[in-house]
Short mmCIF file of N, CA and C and ligand atoms in Angstrom, two decimals:
data_model
loop_
_atom_site.label_atom_id
_atom_site.label_comp_id
_atom_site.label_asym_id
_atom_site.label_seq_id
_atom_site.Cartn_x
_atom_site.Cartn_y
_atom_site.Cartn_z
N MET F 42 23.29 -7.59 -53.24
CA MET F 42 22.86 -6.26 -53.69
C MET F 42 23.25 -5.20 -52.66
N GLN F 43 23.75 -4.06 -53.14
CA GLN F 43 24.18 -3.01 -52.22
C GLN F 43 22.97 -2.32 -51.60
N GLN F 44 23.02 -2.10 -50.26
CA GLN F 44 21.89 -1.44 -49.60
C GLN F 44 21.95 0.07 -49.78
N GLU F 45 20.78 0.71 -49.92
CA GLU F 45 20.72 2.17 -49.92
C GLU F 45 21.07 2.65 -48.52
N ASN F 46 21.61 3.86 -48.41
CA ASN F 46 22.04 4.42 -47.13
C ASN F 46 20.94 4.36 -46.07
N HIS F 47 19.69 4.74 -46.44
CA HIS F 47 18.63 4.82 -45.44
C HIS F 47 18.16 3.44 -44.97
N GLU F 48 18.57 2.40 -45.67
CA GLU F 48 18.15 1.06 -45.27
C GLU F 48 19.15 0.42 -44.30
N ILE F 49 20.28 1.08 -44.09
CA ILE F 49 21.28 0.50 -43.18
C ILE F 49 20.85 0.76 -41.76
N ASP F 50 20.73 -0.30 -41.00
CA ASP F 50 20.27 -0.22 -39.61
C ASP F 50 21.26 0.58 -38.76
N ASP F 51 20.72 1.47 -37.90
CA ASP F 51 21.57 2.32 -37.05
C ASP F 51 22.48 1.48 -36.17
N ARG F 52 21.91 0.40 -35.58
CA ARG F 52 22.68 -0.45 -34.66
C ARG F 52 23.84 -1.11 -35.39
N LEU F 53 23.53 -1.61 -36.59
CA LEU F 53 24.56 -2.26 -37.41
C LEU F 53 25.69 -1.28 -37.70
N PHE F 54 25.31 -0.04 -38.08
CA PHE F 54 26.30 0.99 -38.38
C PHE F 54 27.16 1.30 -37.15
N ARG F 55 26.47 1.48 -35.99
CA ARG F 55 27.21 1.81 -34.75
C ARG F 55 28.16 0.66 -34.38
N ASN F 56 27.67 -0.57 -34.51
CA ASN F 56 28.52 -1.72 -34.16
C ASN F 56 29.73 -1.80 -35.08
N ALA F 57 29.50 -1.54 -36.37
CA ALA F 57 30.62 -1.59 -37.32
C ALA F 57 31.63 -0.50 -36.99
N MET F 58 31.14 0.73 -36.69
CA MET F 58 32.05 1.83 -36.36
C MET F 58 32.80 1.54 -35.06
N GLY F 59 32.12 0.84 -34.13
CA GLY F 59 32.75 0.48 -32.86
C GLY F 59 33.87 -0.54 -33.02
N SER F 60 33.92 -1.16 -34.19
CA SER F 60 35.01 -2.11 -34.45
C SER F 60 36.30 -1.40 -34.79
N PHE F 61 36.18 -0.08 -35.06
CA PHE F 61 37.39 0.72 -35.27
C PHE F 61 37.83 1.19 -33.89
N SER F 62 38.91 0.61 -33.37
CA SER F 62 39.34 0.87 -31.99
C SER F 62 40.07 2.20 -31.90
N THR F 63 39.83 2.89 -30.79
CA THR F 63 40.41 4.23 -30.63
C THR F 63 40.95 4.41 -29.21
N GLY F 64 41.66 5.51 -29.01
CA GLY F 64 41.92 6.01 -27.67
C GLY F 64 40.67 6.75 -27.20
N VAL F 65 40.75 7.31 -26.01
CA VAL F 65 39.61 8.05 -25.46
C VAL F 65 40.12 9.42 -25.02
N THR F 66 39.38 10.48 -25.39
CA THR F 66 39.75 11.82 -24.94
C THR F 66 38.60 12.43 -24.15
N VAL F 67 38.94 13.42 -23.34
CA VAL F 67 37.92 14.31 -22.78
C VAL F 67 38.22 15.71 -23.34
N ILE F 68 37.22 16.27 -24.01
CA ILE F 68 37.34 17.64 -24.53
C ILE F 68 36.94 18.58 -23.40
N THR F 69 37.78 19.55 -23.09
CA THR F 69 37.45 20.51 -22.03
C THR F 69 37.46 21.93 -22.60
N THR F 70 36.60 22.76 -22.02
CA THR F 70 36.60 24.17 -22.39
C THR F 70 36.06 24.98 -21.22
N LYS F 71 36.06 26.30 -21.39
CA LYS F 71 35.66 27.20 -20.31
C LYS F 71 34.81 28.31 -20.93
N VAL F 72 33.63 28.52 -20.35
CA VAL F 72 32.77 29.63 -20.81
C VAL F 72 32.46 30.48 -19.58
N THR F 73 32.86 31.74 -19.61
CA THR F 73 32.72 32.66 -18.47
C THR F 73 33.03 31.96 -17.13
N GLU F 74 34.23 31.43 -17.07
CA GLU F 74 34.79 30.78 -15.86
C GLU F 74 34.12 29.45 -15.49
N GLU F 75 33.08 29.04 -16.19
CA GLU F 75 32.46 27.72 -15.94
C GLU F 75 33.19 26.69 -16.81
N ILE F 76 33.59 25.55 -16.15
CA ILE F 76 34.35 24.52 -16.88
C ILE F 76 33.41 23.40 -17.34
N TYR F 77 33.61 22.97 -18.59
CA TYR F 77 32.81 21.87 -19.15
C TYR F 77 33.72 20.81 -19.76
N GLY F 78 33.30 19.54 -19.65
CA GLY F 78 34.05 18.45 -20.26
C GLY F 78 33.11 17.49 -20.96
N MET F 79 33.63 16.81 -21.97
CA MET F 79 32.84 15.79 -22.69
C MET F 79 33.76 14.71 -23.25
N THR F 80 33.41 13.47 -23.02
CA THR F 80 34.18 12.34 -23.55
C THR F 80 34.01 12.24 -25.07
N ALA F 81 35.09 12.06 -25.79
CA ALA F 81 35.01 11.94 -27.25
C ALA F 81 36.12 11.05 -27.78
N ASN F 82 35.76 10.19 -28.73
CA ASN F 82 36.81 9.42 -29.40
C ASN F 82 36.91 9.78 -30.88
N ALA F 83 36.02 10.68 -31.35
CA ALA F 83 36.12 11.13 -32.74
C ALA F 83 37.12 12.28 -32.79
N PHE F 84 38.37 11.93 -32.73
CA PHE F 84 39.48 12.89 -32.70
C PHE F 84 40.54 12.41 -33.67
N MET F 85 41.14 13.36 -34.39
CA MET F 85 42.30 12.97 -35.21
C MET F 85 43.23 14.16 -35.42
N SER F 86 44.46 13.82 -35.65
CA SER F 86 45.46 14.79 -36.05
C SER F 86 45.25 15.06 -37.54
N VAL F 87 45.30 16.33 -37.96
CA VAL F 87 44.97 16.67 -39.35
C VAL F 87 46.17 17.17 -40.14
N SER F 88 46.95 18.07 -39.56
CA SER F 88 48.02 18.73 -40.33
C SER F 88 49.19 19.03 -39.41
N LEU F 89 50.40 18.91 -39.98
CA LEU F 89 51.62 19.19 -39.21
C LEU F 89 52.04 20.66 -39.36
N ASN F 90 51.88 21.21 -40.57
CA ASN F 90 52.29 22.60 -40.81
C ASN F 90 51.22 23.32 -41.65
N PRO F 91 50.30 24.04 -41.03
CA PRO F 91 50.22 24.37 -39.61
C PRO F 91 49.70 23.18 -38.81
N LYS F 92 49.89 23.22 -37.48
CA LYS F 92 49.45 22.11 -36.63
C LYS F 92 47.95 22.23 -36.37
N LEU F 93 47.20 21.27 -36.93
CA LEU F 93 45.74 21.28 -36.81
C LEU F 93 45.25 19.91 -36.37
N VAL F 94 44.19 19.89 -35.56
CA VAL F 94 43.54 18.64 -35.16
C VAL F 94 42.04 18.80 -35.38
N ALA F 95 41.31 17.67 -35.37
CA ALA F 95 39.86 17.71 -35.59
C ALA F 95 39.14 16.88 -34.54
N ILE F 96 37.96 17.40 -34.12
CA ILE F 96 37.05 16.61 -33.28
C ILE F 96 35.67 16.70 -33.91
N SER F 97 34.86 15.67 -33.68
CA SER F 97 33.51 15.66 -34.24
C SER F 97 32.52 15.58 -33.09
N ILE F 98 31.64 16.60 -32.99
CA ILE F 98 30.72 16.69 -31.85
C ILE F 98 29.28 16.68 -32.34
N GLY F 99 28.46 15.84 -31.74
CA GLY F 99 27.04 15.74 -32.09
C GLY F 99 26.31 17.05 -31.83
N GLU F 100 25.34 17.34 -32.69
CA GLU F 100 24.64 18.64 -32.57
C GLU F 100 23.85 18.75 -31.27
N ASN F 101 23.49 17.62 -30.65
CA ASN F 101 22.73 17.67 -29.40
C ASN F 101 23.60 17.77 -28.15
N ALA F 102 24.89 17.59 -28.31
CA ALA F 102 25.79 17.67 -27.14
C ALA F 102 25.93 19.13 -26.72
N LYS F 103 25.92 19.36 -25.42
CA LYS F 103 26.07 20.74 -24.92
C LYS F 103 27.43 21.30 -25.31
N MET F 104 28.44 20.41 -25.39
CA MET F 104 29.78 20.85 -25.75
C MET F 104 29.81 21.55 -27.11
N HIS F 105 28.89 21.17 -27.98
CA HIS F 105 28.77 21.76 -29.32
C HIS F 105 28.62 23.28 -29.19
N GLN F 106 27.69 23.69 -28.34
CA GLN F 106 27.44 25.13 -28.13
C GLN F 106 28.59 25.77 -27.35
N HIS F 107 29.12 25.04 -26.35
CA HIS F 107 30.19 25.62 -25.54
C HIS F 107 31.40 26.00 -26.42
N ILE F 108 31.75 25.13 -27.37
CA ILE F 108 32.92 25.43 -28.21
C ILE F 108 32.63 26.60 -29.16
N LYS F 109 31.39 26.67 -29.63
CA LYS F 109 31.03 27.79 -30.51
C LYS F 109 31.19 29.12 -29.77
N VAL F 110 30.90 29.10 -28.46
CA VAL F 110 31.00 30.33 -27.65
C VAL F 110 32.45 30.59 -27.24
N SER F 111 33.12 29.56 -26.70
CA SER F 111 34.47 29.79 -26.14
C SER F 111 35.53 29.94 -27.22
N LYS F 112 35.30 29.29 -28.38
CA LYS F 112 36.25 29.30 -29.52
C LYS F 112 37.62 28.76 -29.14
N GLN F 113 37.66 27.92 -28.11
CA GLN F 113 38.91 27.25 -27.75
C GLN F 113 38.56 25.96 -26.99
N PHE F 114 39.47 25.00 -27.04
CA PHE F 114 39.22 23.74 -26.33
C PHE F 114 40.54 23.01 -26.12
N ALA F 115 40.52 22.08 -25.14
CA ALA F 115 41.68 21.21 -24.91
C ALA F 115 41.25 19.77 -25.15
N ILE F 116 42.16 18.98 -25.67
CA ILE F 116 41.91 17.55 -25.88
C ILE F 116 42.82 16.82 -24.90
N ASN F 117 42.18 16.10 -23.96
CA ASN F 117 42.92 15.36 -22.92
C ASN F 117 42.87 13.88 -23.28
N MET F 118 44.02 13.30 -23.63
CA MET F 118 44.06 11.88 -24.00
C MET F 118 44.21 11.05 -22.73
N LEU F 119 43.23 10.18 -22.48
CA LEU F 119 43.14 9.52 -21.18
C LEU F 119 44.09 8.33 -21.06
N SER F 120 44.49 8.09 -19.80
CA SER F 120 45.32 6.92 -19.47
C SER F 120 44.40 5.79 -18.98
N THR F 121 44.97 4.59 -18.86
CA THR F 121 44.18 3.44 -18.39
C THR F 121 43.60 3.69 -16.99
N ASN F 122 44.20 4.63 -16.24
CA ASN F 122 43.69 4.93 -14.88
C ASN F 122 42.50 5.88 -14.90
N GLN F 123 42.08 6.31 -16.08
CA GLN F 123 41.05 7.36 -16.14
C GLN F 123 39.72 6.89 -16.74
N GLN F 124 39.42 5.61 -16.50
CA GLN F 124 38.15 5.08 -16.99
C GLN F 124 36.96 5.82 -16.35
N ASN F 125 37.10 6.14 -15.07
CA ASN F 125 36.02 6.85 -14.38
C ASN F 125 35.79 8.24 -14.95
N GLU F 126 36.88 8.93 -15.31
CA GLU F 126 36.74 10.25 -15.93
C GLU F 126 36.01 10.13 -17.27
N SER F 127 36.34 9.08 -18.02
CA SER F 127 35.65 8.87 -19.30
C SER F 127 34.16 8.70 -19.07
N LYS F 128 33.79 7.88 -18.08
CA LYS F 128 32.36 7.65 -17.79
C LYS F 128 31.71 8.92 -17.28
N GLN F 129 32.43 9.63 -16.42
CA GLN F 129 31.90 10.88 -15.86
C GLN F 129 31.54 11.87 -16.97
N PHE F 130 32.47 12.07 -17.91
CA PHE F 130 32.27 13.09 -18.94
C PHE F 130 31.45 12.57 -20.13
N ALA F 131 31.02 11.31 -20.03
CA ALA F 131 30.08 10.78 -21.03
C ALA F 131 28.67 10.74 -20.43
N GLY F 132 28.54 11.23 -19.19
CA GLY F 132 27.23 11.26 -18.54
C GLY F 132 26.78 9.88 -18.09
N GLN F 133 27.73 8.96 -17.86
CA GLN F 133 27.36 7.58 -17.50
C GLN F 133 27.48 7.32 -16.00
N ILE F 134 27.78 8.36 -15.22
CA ILE F 134 28.00 8.14 -13.78
C ILE F 134 26.93 8.82 -12.94
N GLY F 135 26.04 9.54 -13.54
CA GLY F 135 25.00 10.21 -12.75
C GLY F 135 25.40 11.60 -12.37
N ALA F 136 25.35 11.89 -11.07
CA ALA F 136 25.57 13.26 -10.60
C ALA F 136 26.97 13.76 -10.96
N LYS F 137 27.06 15.07 -11.19
CA LYS F 137 28.32 15.73 -11.50
C LYS F 137 29.26 15.61 -10.30
N SER F 138 30.33 14.82 -10.44
CA SER F 138 31.23 14.67 -9.29
C SER F 138 32.33 15.73 -9.37
N ASN F 139 33.03 15.88 -8.26
CA ASN F 139 34.05 16.91 -8.17
C ASN F 139 35.32 16.49 -8.87
N ILE F 140 35.60 17.08 -9.98
CA ILE F 140 36.82 16.78 -10.73
C ILE F 140 37.75 17.98 -10.54
N THR F 141 39.03 17.69 -10.28
CA THR F 141 40.00 18.78 -10.15
C THR F 141 40.65 19.01 -11.50
N PHE F 142 40.57 20.24 -11.96
CA PHE F 142 41.19 20.60 -13.23
C PHE F 142 42.47 21.40 -12.97
N ALA F 143 43.48 21.17 -13.80
CA ALA F 143 44.65 22.03 -13.79
C ALA F 143 44.44 23.06 -14.90
N SER F 144 45.37 23.99 -15.04
CA SER F 144 45.25 25.00 -16.09
C SER F 144 46.48 24.97 -16.98
N PHE F 145 46.26 25.04 -18.28
CA PHE F 145 47.36 25.05 -19.24
C PHE F 145 46.93 25.91 -20.43
N LYS F 146 47.72 26.91 -20.75
CA LYS F 146 47.39 27.83 -21.86
C LYS F 146 45.99 28.42 -21.67
N SER F 147 45.68 28.76 -20.43
CA SER F 147 44.40 29.39 -20.07
C SER F 147 43.19 28.48 -20.25
N LEU F 148 43.42 27.17 -20.40
CA LEU F 148 42.30 26.23 -20.53
C LEU F 148 42.32 25.22 -19.39
N PRO F 149 41.14 24.73 -18.95
CA PRO F 149 41.12 23.67 -17.95
C PRO F 149 41.56 22.35 -18.58
N ILE F 150 42.40 21.60 -17.87
CA ILE F 150 42.84 20.30 -18.39
C ILE F 150 42.80 19.26 -17.27
N LEU F 151 42.85 17.98 -17.67
CA LEU F 151 42.95 16.89 -16.70
C LEU F 151 44.44 16.57 -16.55
N GLU F 152 44.95 16.82 -15.36
CA GLU F 152 46.41 16.77 -15.16
C GLU F 152 47.01 15.40 -15.47
N ASP F 153 46.25 14.30 -15.19
CA ASP F 153 46.81 12.95 -15.36
C ASP F 153 46.67 12.40 -16.77
N ALA F 154 46.15 13.19 -17.70
CA ALA F 154 46.03 12.71 -19.08
C ALA F 154 47.42 12.41 -19.63
N ILE F 155 47.53 11.41 -20.52
CA ILE F 155 48.87 11.06 -21.03
C ILE F 155 49.37 12.10 -22.04
N ALA F 156 48.46 12.81 -22.65
CA ALA F 156 48.84 13.94 -23.51
C ALA F 156 47.69 14.92 -23.57
N VAL F 157 48.04 16.19 -23.66
CA VAL F 157 47.03 17.25 -23.76
C VAL F 157 47.42 18.16 -24.92
N VAL F 158 46.42 18.50 -25.73
CA VAL F 158 46.62 19.45 -26.83
C VAL F 158 45.62 20.57 -26.63
N THR F 159 46.11 21.82 -26.58
CA THR F 159 45.18 22.95 -26.47
C THR F 159 45.05 23.60 -27.84
N CYS F 160 43.84 24.14 -28.11
CA CYS F 160 43.56 24.67 -29.45
C CYS F 160 42.73 25.94 -29.39
N GLU F 161 42.96 26.77 -30.42
CA GLU F 161 42.01 27.85 -30.74
C GLU F 161 41.15 27.30 -31.88
N LEU F 162 39.87 27.70 -31.89
CA LEU F 162 39.00 27.21 -32.97
C LEU F 162 39.46 27.82 -34.29
N HIS F 163 39.79 26.95 -35.25
CA HIS F 163 40.29 27.38 -36.56
C HIS F 163 39.13 27.48 -37.56
N SER F 164 38.28 26.44 -37.58
CA SER F 164 37.15 26.42 -38.51
C SER F 164 36.19 25.33 -38.07
N GLU F 165 34.98 25.34 -38.62
CA GLU F 165 34.00 24.32 -38.25
C GLU F 165 33.16 23.96 -39.48
N TYR F 166 32.78 22.69 -39.56
CA TYR F 166 32.04 22.18 -40.71
C TYR F 166 30.87 21.35 -40.22
N ILE F 167 29.66 21.76 -40.56
CA ILE F 167 28.49 20.95 -40.21
C ILE F 167 28.44 19.79 -41.19
N VAL F 168 28.45 18.57 -40.63
CA VAL F 168 28.42 17.37 -41.47
C VAL F 168 27.34 16.46 -40.90
N GLY F 169 26.19 16.38 -41.57
CA GLY F 169 25.08 15.59 -41.05
C GLY F 169 24.67 16.11 -39.69
N ASP F 170 24.57 15.21 -38.70
CA ASP F 170 24.13 15.64 -37.36
C ASP F 170 25.32 15.94 -36.44
N HIS F 171 26.51 16.06 -36.97
CA HIS F 171 27.69 16.42 -36.19
C HIS F 171 28.35 17.68 -36.77
N THR F 172 29.18 18.32 -35.97
CA THR F 172 30.03 19.40 -36.48
C THR F 172 31.48 18.99 -36.26
N ILE F 173 32.26 19.12 -37.31
CA ILE F 173 33.70 18.87 -37.17
C ILE F 173 34.35 20.21 -36.84
N PHE F 174 34.95 20.26 -35.67
CA PHE F 174 35.67 21.47 -35.25
C PHE F 174 37.15 21.24 -35.51
N ILE F 175 37.75 22.14 -36.25
CA ILE F 175 39.20 22.08 -36.49
C ILE F 175 39.86 23.02 -35.48
N GLY F 176 40.86 22.51 -34.78
CA GLY F 176 41.57 23.31 -33.79
C GLY F 176 42.99 23.62 -34.24
N LYS F 177 43.39 24.89 -34.08
CA LYS F 177 44.78 25.29 -34.34
C LYS F 177 45.53 25.10 -33.02
N VAL F 178 46.55 24.27 -33.03
CA VAL F 178 47.21 23.86 -31.79
C VAL F 178 48.00 25.03 -31.18
N THR F 179 47.73 25.29 -29.88
CA THR F 179 48.43 26.38 -29.18
C THR F 179 49.39 25.84 -28.12
N GLY F 180 49.23 24.56 -27.75
CA GLY F 180 50.11 23.99 -26.73
C GLY F 180 50.00 22.47 -26.70
N VAL F 181 51.09 21.83 -26.29
CA VAL F 181 51.13 20.35 -26.18
C VAL F 181 51.84 20.01 -24.88
N LYS F 182 51.29 19.01 -24.16
CA LYS F 182 51.86 18.61 -22.88
C LYS F 182 51.79 17.09 -22.82
N MET F 183 52.84 16.44 -22.28
CA MET F 183 52.83 14.97 -22.23
C MET F 183 53.18 14.45 -20.85
N ASN F 184 52.60 13.29 -20.48
CA ASN F 184 52.89 12.58 -19.23
C ASN F 184 53.23 11.13 -19.55
N GLN F 185 53.79 10.45 -18.56
CA GLN F 185 54.01 9.00 -18.70
C GLN F 185 52.67 8.28 -18.57
N GLY F 186 52.56 7.09 -19.16
CA GLY F 186 51.36 6.28 -18.94
C GLY F 186 50.91 5.57 -20.19
N ASP F 187 50.01 4.60 -19.99
CA ASP F 187 49.46 3.85 -21.12
C ASP F 187 48.08 4.38 -21.45
N PRO F 188 47.72 4.35 -22.74
CA PRO F 188 46.42 4.92 -23.15
C PRO F 188 45.24 4.02 -22.79
N LEU F 189 44.13 4.67 -22.43
CA LEU F 189 42.85 3.97 -22.31
C LEU F 189 42.32 3.77 -23.73
N LEU F 190 41.84 2.57 -24.02
CA LEU F 190 41.32 2.27 -25.35
C LEU F 190 39.82 1.99 -25.30
N PHE F 191 39.14 2.20 -26.42
CA PHE F 191 37.71 1.90 -26.52
C PHE F 191 37.48 1.13 -27.80
N SER F 192 36.90 -0.05 -27.65
CA SER F 192 36.69 -0.90 -28.83
C SER F 192 35.48 -1.78 -28.59
N GLN F 193 34.61 -1.85 -29.58
CA GLN F 193 33.40 -2.69 -29.53
C GLN F 193 32.61 -2.44 -28.24
N GLY F 194 32.51 -1.15 -27.88
CA GLY F 194 31.68 -0.75 -26.75
C GLY F 194 32.30 -0.98 -25.38
N LYS F 195 33.58 -1.37 -25.34
CA LYS F 195 34.23 -1.66 -24.05
C LYS F 195 35.55 -0.92 -23.91
N TYR F 196 35.86 -0.59 -22.64
CA TYR F 196 37.17 -0.02 -22.36
C TYR F 196 38.19 -1.16 -22.33
N ARG F 197 39.36 -0.87 -22.86
CA ARG F 197 40.40 -1.91 -22.93
C ARG F 197 41.76 -1.27 -22.71
N GLU F 198 42.77 -2.13 -22.59
CA GLU F 198 44.13 -1.60 -22.48
C GLU F 198 45.04 -2.28 -23.48
N LEU F 199 46.18 -1.67 -23.73
CA LEU F 199 47.12 -2.18 -24.73
C LEU F 199 47.74 -3.50 -24.30
N LYS F 200 47.90 -4.39 -25.24
CA LYS F 200 48.66 -5.60 -24.98
C LYS F 200 49.62 -5.77 -26.15
N GLU F 201 50.89 -5.88 -25.82
CA GLU F 201 51.87 -6.01 -26.90
C GLU F 201 51.80 -7.40 -27.48
N LEU F 202 51.84 -7.52 -28.80
CA LEU F 202 51.83 -8.84 -29.43
C LEU F 202 53.21 -9.46 -29.31
N GLU F 203 53.21 -10.76 -29.11
CA GLU F 203 54.51 -11.44 -29.02
C GLU F 203 55.20 -11.41 -30.38
N ARG F 204 56.52 -11.22 -30.35
CA ARG F 204 57.26 -11.23 -31.62
C ARG F 204 57.36 -12.65 -32.15
N GLU F 205 57.36 -12.76 -33.46
CA GLU F 205 57.45 -14.10 -34.06
C GLU F 205 58.87 -14.63 -33.96
P1 FAD J 373 26.72 16.89 -20.48
O1 FAD J 373 25.86 15.72 -20.79
O2 FAD J 373 26.18 18.04 -19.73
O3 FAD J 373 28.09 16.51 -19.84
C1 FAD J 373 28.58 15.22 -19.91
C2 FAD J 373 28.91 14.76 -18.50
O4 FAD J 373 30.08 15.46 -18.09
C3 FAD J 373 27.82 15.02 -17.47
O5 FAD J 373 27.68 13.87 -16.65
C4 FAD J 373 28.36 16.18 -16.67
O6 FAD J 373 27.96 16.14 -15.33
C5 FAD J 373 29.87 15.96 -16.79
N1 FAD J 373 30.59 17.23 -16.66
C6 FAD J 373 30.64 18.26 -17.53
N2 FAD J 373 31.39 19.26 -17.04
C7 FAD J 373 31.85 18.84 -15.80
C8 FAD J 373 32.68 19.42 -14.81
N3 FAD J 373 33.18 20.65 -14.92
N4 FAD J 373 32.96 18.68 -13.72
C9 FAD J 373 32.47 17.43 -13.55
N5 FAD J 373 31.65 16.84 -14.46
C10 FAD J 373 31.35 17.53 -15.58
N6 FAD J 373 29.94 12.27 -28.52
C11 FAD J 373 30.32 13.07 -29.58
O7 FAD J 373 29.58 14.00 -29.94
N7 FAD J 373 31.51 12.87 -30.22
C12 FAD J 373 32.37 11.87 -29.86
O8 FAD J 373 33.44 11.74 -30.44
C13 FAD J 373 31.99 11.02 -28.77
N8 FAD J 373 32.79 10.01 -28.39
C14 FAD J 373 32.47 9.24 -27.31
C15 FAD J 373 33.34 8.22 -26.93
C16 FAD J 373 33.06 7.42 -25.84
C17 FAD J 373 34.04 6.33 -25.43
C18 FAD J 373 31.85 7.63 -25.12
C19 FAD J 373 31.52 6.78 -23.93
C20 FAD J 373 30.97 8.64 -25.49
C21 FAD J 373 31.26 9.46 -26.61
N9 FAD J 373 30.40 10.50 -27.01
C22 FAD J 373 30.76 11.28 -28.09
C23 FAD J 373 29.15 10.78 -26.31
C24 FAD J 373 29.29 11.96 -25.34
O9 FAD J 373 30.39 11.80 -24.46
C25 FAD J 373 27.99 12.09 -24.47
O10 FAD J 373 26.87 12.17 -25.32
C26 FAD J 373 28.06 13.30 -23.53
O11 FAD J 373 27.15 13.09 -22.45
C27 FAD J 373 27.66 14.59 -24.17
O12 FAD J 373 27.97 15.62 -23.24
P2 FAD J 373 27.35 17.07 -23.31
O13 FAD J 373 28.33 18.01 -23.94
O14 FAD J 373 25.97 17.04 -23.88
O15 FAD J 373 27.32 17.55 -21.82
#
């Protein structure tokens, strides 16, 4: 028998969603010269013409308000060397440590990210307890490196499958 939505256990839902493996990004923005970052894996490319991307931010995250105010953000796609940055910007490391930001298209970015996309806020949609922010792409920057992955609650790295 199919379960009603409200009967589905939160843990079960989170575990199932965690089975969908992703890269890891840090969303950065700037409000009156103060820099903010937040780890996010709910990111996707949406449209090629015009170039649009989407991120989904929980209503309780401070970044939610920061983006509403700044109306711009950068998406920093992390490399395997940036596990600590992911933990830092997810609030899993404790005290705010000193992170050095570079600047690109007037936004703070993480210089070692394997790719960075800067955006102006295009539109936003409240969906349940999250808001989907659509960004109009203003800049793209790429570096060498392998992506940091997140799957089933753990950080992982790419492994190429052997050819048959
Ligand atoms: P805070 O809790 O204030 O900031 C987060 C952390 O970043 C704090 O430790 C803070 O000290 C640090 N920080 C902020 N700015 C700076 C700075 N300038 N210099 C140094 N440190 C700084 N949540 C979502 O809503 N959507 C997602 O897609 C999402 N994906 C996630 C994916 C992963 C792999 C993980 C681990 C978490 C994810 N989260 C996601 C949860 C989210 O990262 C946390 O809830 C986060 O703590 C919310 O941040 P905040 O905006 O409330 O700000």
